[in-house]
PDB file of C-alpha atoms and ligand atoms in Angstrom:
ATOM      1  CA  MET G 148    -106.479 -47.888  21.221  1.00 95.00           C
ATOM      2  CA  GLU G 149    -105.977 -51.001  23.303  1.00 95.00           C
ATOM      3  CA  ASP G 150    -103.461 -52.184  20.650  1.00 95.00           C
ATOM      4  CA  LEU G 151    -101.801 -48.704  20.527  1.00 96.00           C
ATOM      5  CA  VAL G 152    -100.748 -48.608  24.001  1.00 96.00           C
ATOM      6  CA  THR G 153     -99.356 -52.139  23.785  1.00 97.00           C
ATOM      7  CA  ILE G 154     -96.336 -50.806  21.767  1.00 96.00           C
ATOM      8  CA  PRO G 155     -93.191 -49.987  23.901  1.00 97.00           C
ATOM      9  CA  GLY G 156     -93.363 -45.987  25.003  1.00 95.00           C
ATOM     10  CA  VAL G 157     -96.798 -45.465  23.854  1.00 96.00           C
ATOM     11  CA  GLY G 158     -99.580 -44.202  26.415  1.00 95.00           C
ATOM     12  CA  ARG G 159    -102.837 -43.063  25.757  1.00 96.00           C
ATOM     13  CA  LYS G 160    -101.696 -39.568  25.055  1.00 96.00           C
ATOM     14  CA  THR G 161     -99.526 -40.538  21.806  1.00 97.00           C
ATOM     15  CA  ALA G 162    -102.465 -43.245  21.378  1.00 97.00           C
ATOM     16  CA  ASN G 163    -104.635 -40.646  20.929  1.00 97.00           C
ATOM     17  CA  VAL G 164    -102.267 -38.104  18.799  1.00 97.00           C
ATOM     18  CA  VAL G 165    -102.309 -41.430  16.444  1.00 97.00           C
ATOM     19  CA  ARG G 166    -105.971 -42.258  16.352  1.00 97.00           C
ATOM     20  CA  SER G 167    -106.923 -38.490  15.754  1.00 96.00           C
ATOM     21  CA  VAL G 168    -104.060 -37.333  13.234  1.00 95.00           C
ATOM     22  CA  ALA G 169    -103.389 -40.242  11.618  1.00 96.00           C
ATOM     23  CA  PHE G 170    -106.612 -42.450  11.407  1.00 96.00           C
ATOM     24  CA  ASP G 171    -108.939 -39.303  11.756  1.00 96.00           C
ATOM     25  CA  LEU G 172    -110.774 -41.249  14.682  1.00 97.00           C
ATOM     26  CA  PRO G 173    -112.015 -39.869  17.912  1.00 98.00           C
ATOM     27  CA  GLY G 174    -108.866 -39.177  20.106  1.00 97.00           C
ATOM     28  CA  LEU G 175    -108.427 -36.317  22.904  1.00 98.00           C
ATOM     29  CA  PRO G 176    -104.668 -36.351  23.672  1.00 98.00           C
ATOM     30  CA  VAL G 177    -104.302 -34.837  27.265  1.00 97.00           C
ATOM     31  CA  ASP G 178    -100.955 -33.271  27.250  1.00 96.00           C
ATOM     32  CA  THR G 179     -99.649 -30.770  29.867  1.00 95.00           C
ATOM     33  CA  HIS G 180    -101.553 -27.682  27.979  1.00 96.00           C
ATOM     34  CA  VAL G 181    -105.052 -29.584  27.584  1.00 98.00           C
ATOM     35  CA  GLY G 182    -104.781 -30.770  31.746  1.00 97.00           C
ATOM     36  CA  ARG G 183    -103.832 -27.177  32.606  1.00 96.00           C
ATOM     37  CA  LEU G 184    -106.321 -25.339  30.415  1.00 97.00           C
ATOM     38  CA  THR G 185    -109.087 -27.635  31.027  1.00 97.00           C
ATOM     39  CA  ARG G 186    -108.669 -26.738  34.782  1.00 97.00           C
ATOM     40  CA  LEU G 187    -108.165 -23.187  34.412  1.00 96.00           C
ATOM     41  CA  LEU G 188    -111.507 -23.072  32.471  1.00 97.00           C
ATOM     42  CA  GLY G 189    -113.397 -25.009  34.781  1.00 96.00           C
ATOM     43  CA  LEU G 190    -113.923 -28.198  32.722  1.00 97.00           C
ATOM     44  CA  THR G 191    -112.350 -30.414  35.102  1.00 97.00           C
ATOM     45  CA  THR G 192    -110.492 -30.318  38.612  1.00 96.00           C
ATOM     46  CA  ALA G 193    -108.479 -33.620  37.746  1.00 97.00           C
ATOM     47  CA  THR G 194    -104.854 -33.891  37.653  1.00 96.00           C
ATOM     48  CA  ASP G 195    -104.708 -37.695  36.197  1.00 96.00           C
ATOM     49  CA  PRO G 196    -104.926 -37.611  32.347  1.00 97.00           C
ATOM     50  CA  GLU G 197    -107.004 -40.357  31.706  1.00 96.00           C
ATOM     51  CA  VAL G 198    -109.603 -38.824  34.267  1.00 97.00           C
ATOM     52  CA  VAL G 199    -109.219 -35.350  32.300  1.00 98.00           C
ATOM     53  CA  GLU G 200    -109.746 -37.395  29.106  1.00 98.00           C
ATOM     54  CA  ALA G 201    -112.715 -39.292  30.210  1.00 98.00           C
ATOM     55  CA  GLU G 202    -114.594 -36.107  31.717  1.00 98.00           C
ATOM     56  CA  VAL G 203    -113.631 -33.547  28.703  1.00 98.00           C
ATOM     57  CA  CYS G 204    -114.867 -36.283  26.374  1.00 98.00           C
ATOM     58  CA  LYS G 205    -118.219 -36.479  27.854  1.00 98.00           C
ATOM     59  CA  MET G 206    -118.805 -32.938  27.075  1.00 97.00           C
ATOM     60  CA  VAL G 207    -117.801 -32.601  23.307  1.00 97.00           C
ATOM     61  CA  PRO G 208    -118.850 -35.084  20.535  1.00 98.00           C
ATOM     62  CA  PRO G 209    -116.128 -37.449  19.681  1.00 98.00           C
ATOM     63  CA  PRO G 210    -115.555 -36.062  16.056  1.00 97.00           C
ATOM     64  CA  GLU G 211    -114.511 -32.731  17.767  1.00 97.00           C
ATOM     65  CA  TRP G 212    -112.084 -34.549  20.210  1.00 98.00           C
ATOM     66  CA  GLY G 213    -108.938 -34.279  18.457  1.00 97.00           C
ATOM     67  CA  ALA G 214    -109.323 -30.849  16.938  1.00 97.00           C
ATOM     68  CA  LEU G 215    -110.256 -29.372  20.965  1.00 98.00           C
ATOM     69  CA  SER G 216    -106.680 -31.055  21.805  1.00 98.00           C
ATOM     70  CA  LEU G 217    -105.107 -29.239  19.135  1.00 97.00           C
ATOM     71  CA  ARG G 218    -106.725 -25.961  19.860  1.00 97.00           C
ATOM     72  CA  LEU G 219    -105.897 -25.887  23.628  1.00 98.00           C
ATOM     73  CA  ILE G 220    -102.354 -26.698  22.843  1.00 97.00           C
ATOM     74  CA  LEU G 221    -102.010 -23.750  20.669  1.00 97.00           C
ATOM     75  CA  HIS G 222    -103.780 -21.773  22.851  1.00 98.00           C
ATOM     76  CA  GLY G 223    -101.837 -22.448  25.824  1.00 97.00           C
ATOM     77  CA  ARG G 224     -98.622 -22.031  23.771  1.00 96.00           C
ATOM     78  CA  ALA G 225     -99.815 -18.571  22.524  1.00 97.00           C
ATOM     79  CA  VAL G 226    -101.906 -16.894  24.953  1.00 97.00           C
ATOM     80  CA  CYS G 227    -102.674 -18.671  28.160  1.00 96.00           C
ATOM     81  CA  VAL G 228     -98.880 -19.680  28.716  1.00 95.00           C
ATOM     82  CA  ALA G 229     -98.180 -21.408  31.992  1.00 92.00           C
ATOM     83  CA  ARG G 230     -95.949 -18.582  33.807  1.00 90.00           C
ATOM     84  CA  LYS G 231     -98.279 -15.561  33.040  1.00 91.00           C
ATOM     85  CA  PRO G 232    -101.434 -15.960  31.054  1.00 95.00           C
ATOM     86  CA  ARG G 233    -102.150 -13.164  28.766  1.00 95.00           C
ATOM     87  CA  CYS G 234    -105.845 -13.111  30.002  1.00 95.00           C
ATOM     88  CA  GLY G 235    -106.127  -9.124  28.400  1.00 95.00           C
ATOM     89  CA  GLU G 236    -105.550 -10.895  25.230  1.00 95.00           C
ATOM     90  CA  CYS G 237    -107.469 -13.797  25.699  1.00 96.00           C
ATOM     91  CA  VAL G 238    -111.198 -14.508  23.504  1.00 97.00           C
ATOM     92  CA  LEU G 239    -111.954 -16.800  26.428  1.00 97.00           C
ATOM     93  CA  ALA G 240    -111.707 -14.422  29.097  1.00 96.00           C
ATOM     94  CA  ASP G 241    -115.523 -13.563  29.367  1.00 96.00           C
ATOM     95  CA  ILE G 242    -116.039 -17.202  29.994  1.00 96.00           C
ATOM     96  CA  CYS G 243    -112.812 -18.539  31.963  1.00 96.00           C
ATOM     97  CA  PRO G 244    -113.597 -18.593  35.719  1.00 95.00           C
ATOM     98  CA  SER G 245    -109.650 -18.128  35.817  1.00 94.00           C
ATOM     99  CA  ALA G 246    -109.322 -14.992  34.225  1.00 95.00           C
ATOM    100  CA  TYR G 247    -106.945 -12.162  35.695  1.00 92.00           C
ATOM    101  CA  LEU G 248    -106.601 -14.684  38.753  1.00 88.00           C
ATOM    102  CA  ALA G 249    -102.925 -14.742  38.566  1.00 66.00           C
ATOM    103  CA  ASP G 250    -102.888 -16.188  42.051  1.00 60.00           C
ATOM    104  CA  ARG G 251    -105.395 -18.920  41.560  1.00 62.00           C
ATOM    105  CA  VAL G 252    -103.487 -19.925  37.831  1.00 64.00           C
ATOM    106  CA  SER G 253    -100.231 -20.248  39.840  1.00 63.00           C
ATOM    107  CA  LYS G 254    -102.238 -22.608  41.878  1.00 65.00           C
ATOM    108  CA  ILE G 255    -104.008 -25.099  39.333  1.00 65.00           C
ATOM    109  CA  PRO G 256    -102.334 -28.287  40.668  1.00 68.00           C
ATOM    110  CA  LYS G 257     -99.949 -29.690  38.071  1.00 72.00           C
ATOM    111  CA  GLN G 258    -100.654 -32.656  35.947  1.00 73.00           C
ATOM    112  CA  ARG G 259     -99.763 -36.202  36.936  1.00 71.00           C
ATOM    113  CA  THR G 260     -97.514 -37.729  34.690  1.00 68.00           C
ATOM    114  CA  ALA G 261     -96.584 -41.415  34.593  1.00 61.00           C
ATOM    115  CA  ARG G 262     -93.524 -40.690  36.705  1.00 62.00           C
ATOM    116  CA  SER G 263     -95.467 -39.044  39.437  1.00 65.00           C
ATOM    117  CA  LYS G 264     -97.699 -41.520  39.374  1.00 61.00           C
ATOM    118  CA  LYS G 265     -95.403 -44.186  40.736  1.00 58.00           C
TER     119      LYS G 265
HETATM  120  S1  SF4 E1646    -108.647 -15.959  30.461  1.00 96.99           S
HETATM  121 FE1  SF4 E1646    -106.556 -16.230  31.005  1.00 96.99          FE
HETATM  122  S2  SF4 E1646    -106.507 -17.990  32.542  1.00 96.99           S
HETATM  123 FE2  SF4 E1646    -108.245 -18.152  31.171  1.00 96.99          FE
HETATM  124  S3  SF4 E1646    -107.496 -19.252  29.069  1.00 96.99           S
HETATM  125 FE3  SF4 E1646    -107.726 -16.976  28.563  1.00 96.99          FE
HETATM  126  S4  SF4 E1646    -105.189 -16.782  29.592  1.00 96.99           S
HETATM  127 FE4  SF4 E1646    -106.022 -18.615  30.066  1.00 96.99          FE
END
C-alpha cells in the first residue's frame, strides 16, 4: 500500500484494487457504491472513504475484503441503485435498517472525495 500510493494518480481505492485483484492480497476498495451501501446498511456513518475502509475492515476477515467490495459494487449497480433502491427485490431487506425508507436513503451523506476534502 505505501508504495502503491506514491504512484501519481493512485490513491487508496486504486491501491486496494491492485492489492486485491492483481496480487490476491487483502484490500477493501471503497468507491461511491461501497461507501453508500455500508452507510445504508448501518455498518458505518463515516463519509471519508479511509474511515469507511478502516471501520468495515474491522468487521470482516482480511481474505474477504476484496470480495466484499466487489459484491457491494455489483449490488449497488443492480439492486441498491443510488436514485431509487429496489428494496422490494433486495435479499438484504430483512436486515437493512434503510429498507423501504426512501426519505432516509436520499439523506444518506454523500461520500467525500479527494476533491471535496480540499
Ligand atoms: S434494502 Fe433497500 S436500501 Fe437496503 S441494501 Fe437493499 S436496496 Fe439498498
